[in-house]
Short mmCIF file of C-alpha atoms (C1' of nucleotides) in Angstrom, two decimals:
data_model
loop_
_atom_site.label_atom_id
_atom_site.label_comp_id
_atom_site.label_asym_id
_atom_site.label_seq_id
_atom_site.Cartn_x
_atom_site.Cartn_y
_atom_site.Cartn_z
CA MET A 1 -24.08 -10.22 24.60
CA ASP A 2 -21.32 -8.54 26.53
CA ASP A 3 -18.48 -9.87 24.46
CA ARG A 4 -17.00 -6.41 24.74
CA PRO A 5 -13.22 -6.40 24.92
CA TYR A 6 -11.80 -6.26 28.39
CA ILE A 7 -10.31 -2.89 29.24
CA ALA A 8 -7.96 -2.79 32.22
CA ARG A 9 -8.95 -0.59 35.09
CA ARG A 10 -6.78 0.75 37.93
CA PRO A 11 -8.03 -1.14 41.07
CA LYS A 12 -9.50 0.61 44.05
CA ARG A 13 -7.57 -1.24 46.74
CA ALA A 14 -4.21 0.09 47.64
CA ASP A 15 -2.28 -3.17 47.12
CA GLY A 16 -3.97 -3.76 43.83
CA ARG A 17 -3.12 -0.31 42.60
CA ARG A 18 0.49 -0.77 43.65
CA ASN A 19 0.85 -3.98 41.71
CA TYR A 20 -1.15 -2.73 38.68
CA ASP A 21 1.21 0.28 38.41
CA ALA A 22 4.33 -1.80 38.83
CA VAL A 23 3.20 -4.28 36.13
CA LEU A 24 2.39 -1.39 33.79
CA ALA A 25 5.83 0.23 34.36
CA ALA A 26 7.63 -3.10 33.78
CA ALA A 27 5.49 -3.75 30.64
CA ARG A 28 6.33 -0.34 29.17
CA LYS A 29 10.08 -1.02 29.68
CA ALA A 30 9.85 -4.52 28.31
CA PHE A 31 7.86 -3.57 25.29
CA GLU A 32 10.26 -0.79 24.54
CA THR A 33 13.27 -3.17 24.51
CA SER A 34 11.63 -6.47 23.27
CA GLY A 35 8.61 -5.44 21.34
CA ALA A 36 5.04 -6.31 21.85
CA ASP A 37 5.70 -9.93 22.28
CA ALA A 38 7.96 -9.56 25.38
CA SER A 39 7.74 -12.33 27.86
CA LEU A 40 4.81 -11.75 30.26
CA GLU A 41 6.54 -13.80 32.88
CA ASP A 42 9.58 -11.52 32.65
CA ILE A 43 7.34 -8.52 33.01
CA ALA A 44 5.68 -10.01 36.04
CA SER A 45 8.99 -10.88 37.75
CA GLN A 46 10.43 -7.46 36.80
CA ALA A 47 7.40 -5.94 38.52
CA GLY A 48 8.08 -8.16 41.62
CA VAL A 49 4.76 -9.81 41.25
CA ALA A 50 3.50 -13.39 40.57
CA ILE A 51 2.34 -14.30 37.09
CA GLY A 52 -1.15 -14.74 38.30
CA THR A 53 -1.28 -11.19 39.51
CA LEU A 54 -0.31 -9.85 36.15
CA TYR A 55 -3.11 -11.99 34.61
CA ARG A 56 -5.61 -10.65 37.19
CA HIS A 57 -5.13 -7.06 36.08
CA PHE A 58 -4.45 -7.74 32.45
CA PRO A 59 -6.12 -10.99 31.39
CA THR A 60 -4.80 -10.73 27.86
CA ARG A 61 -1.72 -9.39 26.23
CA ALA A 62 -3.86 -7.03 24.19
CA SER A 63 -5.33 -5.51 27.36
CA LEU A 64 -1.76 -4.89 28.65
CA VAL A 65 -0.58 -3.34 25.40
CA GLU A 66 -3.66 -1.13 25.45
CA ALA A 67 -3.03 0.06 28.96
CA ALA A 68 0.63 0.59 28.24
CA THR A 69 -0.13 2.83 25.26
CA ARG A 70 -3.34 4.54 26.37
CA ASP A 71 -1.64 7.71 27.72
CA GLY A 72 0.33 8.29 24.54
CA LEU A 73 -2.58 7.88 22.20
CA GLU A 74 -4.80 10.08 24.34
CA LYS A 75 -2.18 12.77 24.04
CA LEU A 76 -2.22 12.35 20.34
CA VAL A 77 -5.94 12.79 20.21
CA ALA A 78 -5.72 15.77 22.47
CA HIS A 79 -3.04 17.25 20.18
CA ALA A 80 -5.37 16.83 17.25
CA GLY A 81 -8.11 18.76 19.26
CA ARG A 82 -5.65 21.67 19.77
CA LEU A 83 -4.87 21.70 16.02
CA THR A 84 -8.43 21.93 14.70
CA GLY A 85 -9.13 25.45 13.50
CA HIS A 86 -5.41 26.02 12.87
CA PRO A 87 -4.90 28.91 10.42
CA ASP A 88 -2.81 26.64 8.12
CA PRO A 89 -4.74 23.34 7.94
CA LEU A 90 -2.09 21.60 5.83
CA GLU A 91 0.62 22.47 8.29
CA ALA A 92 -1.64 21.22 11.12
CA LEU A 93 -2.17 17.90 9.33
CA LYS A 94 1.48 17.52 8.64
CA GLU A 95 2.41 18.18 12.31
CA TRP A 96 -0.18 15.73 13.57
CA MET A 97 0.94 13.10 11.05
CA ARG A 98 4.60 13.39 12.22
CA GLU A 99 3.35 13.04 15.80
CA ALA A 100 1.20 10.08 14.96
CA VAL A 101 4.05 8.10 13.34
CA ILE A 102 6.07 8.54 16.43
CA HIS A 103 3.32 7.25 18.72
CA PHE A 104 2.35 4.37 16.43
CA SER A 105 5.94 3.08 16.62
CA THR A 106 6.47 3.38 20.36
CA PHE A 107 7.72 -0.19 20.20
CA ARG A 108 8.12 -2.96 17.78
CA GLY A 109 4.85 -4.67 16.95
CA LEU A 110 2.56 -1.80 17.98
CA VAL A 111 1.56 -0.56 14.56
CA GLY A 112 0.34 -3.98 13.62
CA ILE A 113 -1.84 -4.20 16.74
CA LEU A 114 -3.24 -0.68 16.12
CA ALA A 115 -3.91 -1.38 12.44
CA GLN A 116 -5.77 -4.50 13.56
CA SER A 117 -7.73 -2.62 16.17
CA MET A 118 -8.70 0.12 13.80
CA TYR A 119 -11.32 -1.96 12.16
CA ASP A 120 -11.87 -4.79 14.68
CA GLU A 121 -14.24 -3.86 17.40
CA GLY A 122 -13.51 -6.90 19.56
CA THR A 123 -10.26 -5.29 20.61
CA PRO A 124 -9.18 -3.34 23.64
CA SER A 125 -7.46 -0.69 21.55
CA HIS A 126 -10.44 -0.26 19.26
CA ALA A 127 -12.03 2.63 21.09
CA MET A 128 -8.82 4.63 21.15
CA CYS A 129 -8.19 3.82 17.53
CA ALA A 130 -11.66 4.98 16.56
CA ALA A 131 -10.96 8.26 18.44
CA MET A 132 -7.75 8.73 16.48
CA HIS A 133 -9.57 7.95 13.35
CA ARG A 134 -12.01 10.66 14.07
CA SER A 135 -9.23 13.16 14.91
CA GLY A 136 -7.26 12.41 11.87
CA ALA A 137 -10.26 12.46 9.54
CA GLU A 138 -11.19 15.91 10.92
CA LEU A 139 -7.75 17.34 10.19
CA LEU A 140 -7.74 15.79 6.78
CA ARG A 141 -11.10 17.13 5.93
CA ALA A 142 -10.07 20.64 7.01
CA ALA A 143 -6.93 20.52 4.77
CA GLN A 144 -9.03 19.26 1.88
CA ALA A 145 -11.61 21.92 2.36
CA ALA A 146 -8.87 24.45 2.14
CA GLY A 147 -7.92 22.89 -1.18
CA ARG A 148 -4.44 21.98 0.25
CA VAL A 149 -4.66 18.11 -0.02
CA ARG A 150 -5.99 16.03 -2.88
CA PRO A 151 -9.66 15.66 -2.36
CA ASP A 152 -9.90 11.96 -3.26
CA LEU A 153 -7.78 10.87 -0.26
CA THR A 154 -9.90 9.07 2.27
CA PRO A 155 -9.20 8.83 6.11
CA GLU A 156 -8.60 5.11 5.67
CA GLU A 157 -5.95 5.65 3.07
CA LEU A 158 -4.41 8.33 5.23
CA PHE A 159 -4.07 5.79 8.02
CA ASP A 160 -2.53 3.24 5.68
CA LEU A 161 0.11 5.84 4.73
CA LEU A 162 0.62 6.65 8.36
CA SER A 163 0.91 3.05 9.37
CA GLY A 164 3.37 2.37 6.59
CA ALA A 165 5.61 5.15 7.74
CA ALA A 166 5.36 3.85 11.40
CA TRP A 167 6.14 0.33 10.26
CA VAL A 168 9.24 1.58 8.55
CA ARG A 169 10.21 3.41 11.70
CA GLU A 170 9.69 0.25 13.72
CA GLN A 171 12.04 -1.73 11.49
CA ALA A 172 14.60 0.93 11.94
CA ALA A 173 15.45 -0.27 15.45
CA SER A 174 19.15 -0.55 14.68
CA GLY A 175 20.35 1.66 11.88
CA ARG A 176 18.76 4.07 9.51
CA ASP A 177 15.23 5.33 10.23
CA GLY A 178 13.61 6.00 6.85
CA SER A 179 10.39 7.19 8.24
CA PRO A 180 10.85 10.92 8.19
CA ARG A 181 11.80 10.87 4.49
CA PHE A 182 8.96 8.36 3.89
CA LEU A 183 6.52 10.67 5.36
CA GLN A 184 7.99 13.71 3.50
CA LEU A 185 7.59 11.77 0.20
CA VAL A 186 4.00 10.85 1.14
CA LEU A 187 3.18 14.36 2.08
CA GLU A 188 4.63 15.86 -1.03
CA GLY A 189 2.62 13.24 -2.92
CA ILE A 190 -0.77 13.99 -1.43
CA VAL A 191 -0.76 17.82 -1.46
CA ALA A 192 -3.14 19.23 -3.98
CA ALA A 193 -1.45 20.11 -7.29
CA ARG A 194 -0.82 23.89 -7.42
CA ASP A 195 -2.88 25.52 -10.10
CA MET B 1 35.42 -16.51 9.71
CA ASP B 2 32.85 -18.53 8.12
CA ASP B 3 30.00 -16.95 10.00
CA ARG B 4 28.18 -16.97 6.75
CA PRO B 5 24.38 -17.56 7.01
CA TYR B 6 23.30 -21.08 6.39
CA ILE B 7 21.61 -21.56 3.04
CA ALA B 8 19.52 -24.71 2.66
CA ARG B 9 20.68 -26.96 -0.23
CA ARG B 10 18.74 -29.78 -1.81
CA PRO B 11 20.47 -32.95 -0.68
CA LYS B 12 22.03 -35.44 -3.06
CA ARG B 13 20.58 -38.60 -1.51
CA ALA B 14 17.19 -39.69 -2.69
CA ASP B 15 15.51 -40.01 0.67
CA GLY B 16 16.97 -36.64 1.78
CA ARG B 17 15.68 -34.96 -1.33
CA ARG B 18 12.22 -36.43 -0.82
CA ASN B 19 12.05 -35.13 2.73
CA TYR B 20 13.47 -31.81 1.85
CA ASP B 21 10.86 -31.35 -0.78
CA ALA B 22 7.98 -32.53 1.48
CA VAL B 23 9.06 -30.13 4.21
CA LEU B 24 9.41 -27.28 1.85
CA ALA B 25 5.84 -27.92 0.40
CA ALA B 26 4.36 -28.20 3.88
CA ALA B 27 6.18 -25.02 4.91
CA ARG B 28 4.81 -23.05 2.01
CA LYS B 29 1.29 -24.08 2.87
CA ALA B 30 1.71 -23.35 6.54
CA PHE B 31 3.30 -19.94 6.05
CA GLU B 32 0.47 -19.12 3.69
CA THR B 33 -2.17 -19.79 6.21
CA SER B 34 -0.43 -19.02 9.51
CA GLY B 35 2.32 -16.59 8.70
CA ALA B 36 5.98 -16.80 9.10
CA ASP B 37 5.65 -17.94 12.74
CA ALA B 38 3.85 -21.12 11.78
CA SER B 39 4.67 -24.08 14.04
CA LEU B 40 7.69 -25.90 12.82
CA GLU B 41 6.39 -29.08 14.46
CA ASP B 42 3.16 -28.82 12.58
CA ILE B 43 5.11 -28.36 9.35
CA ALA B 44 7.26 -31.40 10.11
CA SER B 45 4.22 -33.67 10.90
CA GLN B 46 2.39 -32.33 7.86
CA ALA B 47 5.34 -33.30 5.76
CA GLY B 48 5.28 -36.75 7.41
CA VAL B 49 8.72 -36.29 8.88
CA ALA B 50 10.19 -36.11 12.40
CA ILE B 51 11.11 -32.79 13.77
CA GLY B 52 14.79 -33.57 13.75
CA THR B 53 14.62 -34.11 9.98
CA LEU B 54 13.18 -30.70 9.45
CA TYR B 55 16.03 -29.23 11.48
CA ARG B 56 18.60 -31.22 9.62
CA HIS B 57 17.64 -29.59 6.36
CA PHE B 58 16.64 -26.19 7.70
CA PRO B 59 18.60 -25.55 10.87
CA THR B 60 16.85 -22.18 11.46
CA ARG B 61 13.44 -20.77 10.74
CA ALA B 62 15.12 -18.06 8.61
CA SER B 63 16.67 -20.78 6.40
CA LEU B 64 13.29 -22.36 5.82
CA VAL B 65 11.69 -19.05 4.98
CA GLU B 66 14.51 -18.27 2.57
CA ALA B 67 14.08 -21.60 0.86
CA ALA B 68 10.34 -21.20 0.67
CA THR B 69 10.46 -17.80 -0.96
CA ARG B 70 13.59 -18.24 -3.09
CA ASP B 71 11.72 -19.22 -6.27
CA GLY B 72 9.34 -16.24 -6.07
CA LEU B 73 12.06 -13.74 -5.53
CA GLU B 74 14.19 -15.13 -8.21
CA LYS B 75 11.31 -14.67 -10.61
CA LEU B 76 11.00 -11.16 -9.47
CA VAL B 77 14.67 -10.42 -10.26
CA ALA B 78 14.23 -12.15 -13.70
CA HIS B 79 11.23 -10.02 -14.32
CA ALA B 80 13.33 -6.94 -13.63
CA GLY B 81 15.90 -8.16 -16.08
CA ARG B 82 13.20 -8.49 -18.73
CA LEU B 83 12.11 -4.92 -18.06
CA THR B 84 15.43 -3.21 -18.35
CA GLY B 85 15.58 -1.24 -21.56
CA HIS B 86 11.88 -1.01 -21.69
CA PRO B 87 10.75 1.89 -24.01
CA ASP B 88 8.77 3.43 -21.21
CA PRO B 89 10.98 3.29 -18.12
CA LEU B 90 8.36 4.76 -15.81
CA GLU B 91 5.77 2.11 -16.86
CA ALA B 92 8.49 -0.49 -16.40
CA LEU B 93 9.24 0.65 -12.91
CA LYS B 94 5.59 0.76 -12.01
CA GLU B 95 4.96 -2.72 -13.19
CA TRP B 96 7.87 -4.07 -11.26
CA MET B 97 6.84 -2.28 -8.08
CA ARG B 98 3.38 -3.75 -8.37
CA GLU B 99 4.93 -7.22 -8.80
CA ALA B 100 7.33 -6.62 -5.91
CA VAL B 101 4.62 -5.72 -3.48
CA ILE B 102 2.90 -8.98 -4.29
CA HIS B 103 5.93 -11.05 -3.76
CA PHE B 104 6.93 -9.21 -0.59
CA SER B 105 3.60 -10.07 1.00
CA THR B 106 3.43 -13.65 0.02
CA PHE B 107 2.60 -14.47 3.67
CA ARG B 108 2.21 -12.55 6.84
CA GLY B 109 5.57 -11.61 8.38
CA LEU B 110 7.61 -11.95 5.24
CA VAL B 111 8.10 -8.20 4.57
CA GLY B 112 9.54 -7.79 8.00
CA ILE B 113 12.16 -10.57 7.34
CA LEU B 114 12.99 -9.15 3.90
CA ALA B 115 13.36 -5.61 5.31
CA GLN B 116 15.64 -6.98 7.87
CA SER B 117 17.64 -9.05 5.42
CA MET B 118 18.00 -6.11 3.12
CA TYR B 119 20.75 -4.49 5.23
CA ASP B 120 21.83 -7.43 7.48
CA GLU B 121 24.42 -9.68 5.92
CA GLY B 122 24.11 -12.36 8.51
CA THR B 123 20.88 -13.45 7.06
CA PRO B 124 19.99 -16.26 4.65
CA SER B 125 17.79 -13.99 2.58
CA HIS B 126 20.43 -11.29 2.28
CA ALA B 127 21.82 -12.41 -1.01
CA MET B 128 18.46 -12.51 -2.67
CA CYS B 129 17.53 -9.16 -1.16
CA ALA B 130 20.70 -7.61 -2.44
CA ALA B 131 19.93 -8.90 -5.93
CA MET B 132 16.49 -7.36 -5.66
CA HIS B 133 18.01 -4.10 -4.48
CA ARG B 134 20.23 -4.00 -7.62
CA SER B 135 17.32 -4.82 -9.90
CA GLY B 136 15.00 -2.16 -8.39
CA ALA B 137 17.83 0.36 -8.29
CA GLU B 138 18.49 -0.19 -11.94
CA LEU B 139 14.85 0.34 -12.97
CA LEU B 140 14.66 3.39 -10.76
CA ARG B 141 17.82 4.87 -12.30
CA ALA B 142 16.43 4.35 -15.78
CA ALA B 143 13.17 6.13 -14.97
CA GLN B 144 15.04 8.95 -13.31
CA ALA B 145 17.50 9.29 -16.31
CA ALA B 146 14.37 9.63 -18.49
CA GLY B 147 13.24 12.45 -16.26
CA ARG B 148 10.11 10.56 -15.24
CA VAL B 149 10.74 10.12 -11.55
CA ARG B 150 11.96 12.66 -8.97
CA PRO B 151 15.70 12.60 -9.13
CA ASP B 152 16.23 12.78 -5.38
CA LEU B 153 14.65 9.45 -4.73
CA THR B 154 17.19 6.82 -3.62
CA PRO B 155 16.81 3.01 -4.02
CA GLU B 156 16.66 2.71 -0.22
CA GLU B 157 13.70 5.06 -0.04
CA LEU B 158 12.08 3.18 -2.92
CA PHE B 159 12.30 0.01 -0.96
CA ASP B 160 10.91 1.67 2.17
CA LEU B 161 7.88 2.64 0.11
CA LEU B 162 7.60 -0.76 -1.44
CA SER B 163 7.85 -2.44 1.98
CA GLY B 164 5.30 -0.10 3.43
CA ALA B 165 2.85 -1.02 0.63
CA ALA B 166 3.59 -4.73 1.15
CA TRP B 167 2.99 -4.44 4.93
CA VAL B 168 -0.31 -2.80 4.36
CA ARG B 169 -1.21 -5.63 2.05
CA GLU B 170 -0.09 -8.22 4.74
CA GLN B 171 -2.45 -6.67 7.23
CA ALA B 172 -5.28 -6.94 4.88
CA ALA B 173 -5.58 -10.64 5.48
CA SER B 174 -9.31 -10.43 6.15
CA GLY B 175 -10.96 -7.38 4.79
CA ARG B 176 -9.91 -4.42 2.67
CA ASP B 177 -6.54 -4.53 0.95
CA GLY B 178 -5.31 -0.90 0.86
CA SER B 179 -2.04 -1.73 -0.96
CA PRO B 180 -3.12 -0.98 -4.62
CA ARG B 181 -4.33 2.45 -3.65
CA PHE B 182 -1.29 2.91 -1.36
CA LEU B 183 0.97 2.19 -4.25
CA GLN B 184 -0.99 4.41 -6.59
CA LEU B 185 -0.71 7.34 -4.15
CA VAL B 186 3.11 6.72 -3.81
CA LEU B 187 3.60 6.42 -7.53
CA GLU B 188 1.73 9.62 -8.22
CA GLY B 189 3.74 11.18 -5.48
CA ILE B 190 7.14 10.26 -6.91
CA VAL B 191 6.80 10.95 -10.62
CA ALA B 192 8.71 14.06 -11.64
CA ALA B 193 6.60 17.21 -11.79
CA ARG B 194 5.60 17.98 -15.37
CA ASP B 195 7.11 21.17 -16.53
"C1'" DG C 1 27.31 -58.24 -4.92
"C1'" DC C 2 28.88 -56.18 -0.85
"C1'" DA C 3 31.61 -53.73 2.69
"C1'" DA C 4 32.13 -49.34 4.64
"C1'" DC C 5 30.76 -44.89 5.50
"C1'" DA C 6 28.73 -40.61 5.01
"C1'" DA C 7 24.32 -38.93 5.04
"C1'" DG C 8 20.00 -39.13 6.74
"C1'" DT C 9 16.10 -40.26 10.16
"C1'" DC C 10 14.06 -40.49 14.41
"C1'" DG C 11 11.93 -38.90 18.76
"C1'" DA C 12 12.70 -38.44 23.75
"C1'" DG C 13 13.70 -34.67 26.67
"C1'" DG C 14 15.32 -30.08 28.44
"C1'" DT C 15 13.72 -25.31 28.24
"C1'" DT C 16 10.80 -21.52 27.90
"C1'" DG C 17 6.52 -19.06 27.55
"C1'" DC C 18 1.42 -19.21 27.96
"C1'" DC C 19 -2.44 -19.31 30.83
"C1'" DT C 20 -5.60 -21.33 34.65
"C1'" DC C 21 -7.03 -22.27 39.02
"C1'" DA C 22 -7.57 -23.77 43.87
"C1'" DG C 23 -6.24 -22.20 48.09
"C1'" DG C 24 -4.38 -18.60 51.13
"C1'" DT C 25 -4.15 -13.45 52.42
"C1'" DT C 26 -5.71 -8.72 53.25
"C1'" DA C 27 -7.65 -4.11 52.66
"C1'" DA C 28 -11.89 -1.83 53.09
"C1'" DT C 29 -16.36 -1.33 55.25
"C1'" DG C 30 -19.99 -0.70 58.77
"C1'" DC D 1 -13.47 -6.17 64.93
"C1'" DA D 2 -16.04 -9.30 62.02
"C1'" DT D 3 -17.10 -9.96 57.37
"C1'" DT D 4 -16.16 -10.26 52.77
"C1'" DA D 5 -14.86 -9.12 48.20
"C1'" DA D 6 -10.89 -8.20 46.18
"C1'" DC D 7 -6.46 -9.64 45.66
"C1'" DC D 8 -2.12 -12.63 45.58
"C1'" DT D 9 0.47 -16.82 44.77
"C1'" DG D 10 2.80 -20.38 42.25
"C1'" DA D 11 2.30 -25.17 40.88
"C1'" DG D 12 1.04 -27.43 36.75
"C1'" DG D 13 -0.85 -28.59 32.10
"C1'" DC D 14 0.09 -27.37 27.50
"C1'" DA D 15 2.45 -26.10 23.24
"C1'" DA D 16 6.54 -24.85 20.71
"C1'" DC D 17 11.41 -24.59 20.34
"C1'" DC D 18 15.69 -26.90 19.57
"C1'" DT D 19 19.48 -30.51 20.63
"C1'" DC D 20 21.48 -34.83 20.72
"C1'" DG D 21 22.72 -39.59 20.70
"C1'" DA D 22 21.33 -43.89 18.82
"C1'" DC D 23 19.87 -46.10 14.76
"C1'" DT D 24 19.02 -46.74 9.54
"C1'" DT D 25 20.03 -46.41 4.69
"C1'" DG D 26 21.57 -44.66 0.14
"C1'" DT D 27 25.82 -44.52 -2.36
"C1'" DT D 28 30.26 -45.53 -3.82
"C1'" DG D 29 34.32 -48.16 -4.99
"C1'" DC D 30 36.04 -52.54 -5.52
#
DNA sequence: GCAACAAGTCGAGGTTGCCTCAGGTTAATG
DNA sequence: CATTAACCTGAGGCAACCTCGACTTGTTGC
């Protein structure tokens, strides 16, 4: 047992916390500019810390990515919470989806990791992904209950569409970002046919 | 000038051709199982060839990927040629899109490379991508001319949707493959509204 | 046949990034 | 202020990338 994924935790000791924070900040910056496969040694040295220290706090790349994206995804889940019970459930779903695409493509390579984590429990990001899944499914269900979205669309399919859009956004790094239009096309495609 | 991308060519000498073919075969197998970032040294040794020989024929990873996928994409373009003038242009477009998704996701990492090559001329795969772009655009135009596909859809957007589907298929490696349903949703989303 | 040469082959080695671990340091605690 | 668990460090083994100079061989023209 206990093959649970390692989830990074902010240390209790002052020096540990300092370094943990420094590494996390450096990692965010590096991921932003170099993608999820940024050099960990660069991150460590940017943080002014030896490589062993980075590995102490974040024993795997996945755990570092998870820690670096935790806040953003928590925000996304919270946003979904605020949107439940919205008077226009389709508009709520749309708004959340737009938000989700942005968070999923925070840096190059993230969508792939999240898509993986969605259905793989042995992954640091799995818990957060599962929470997002619940949030999204709830908003979808509401929009469907109101007859605004085709009833045969499953949450899994919704996340595939979302991931596709995020992936397109990722690729956009330099040049045209097709994701807004992608999402628009998808959204117009999944609304329930007017009777 | 002459910063044109290097395109691998089958050598004239017998020994060169033998090794070129062996490397290519090993590369196809390796990409299939390990994705586009398979180890080049493994490929070389699988092919029974020194690493330097691999680099002689394929000086960059991109050139090897291009050579390994050239046939498949040529077939795709040819298929489009056969489909032009099809009596049902929407059905033709659909069939080609299904085919395209499969070719784009021949191995993990390929879609990303192709999406990159689509608009970056300094890339070995650019020529082939441009050809595909023309093929797809032609089929799209025909379907639109027949009033079967929403007229505001551009070829670039079509390729974004296609790439998204292929990416979803790539991720499917082990487990559910959401791409057929993805494509179905997209297709139902882009057909022109019946009047 | 065979000389000459362009084309091809080889693999050691420099470089970078990953990750581990043994040994030294230090913040918290009572 | 002694104790100790938590923390820090960086050398080093490993794998993959890619280059380059020395060597070998297929091809061509005579």
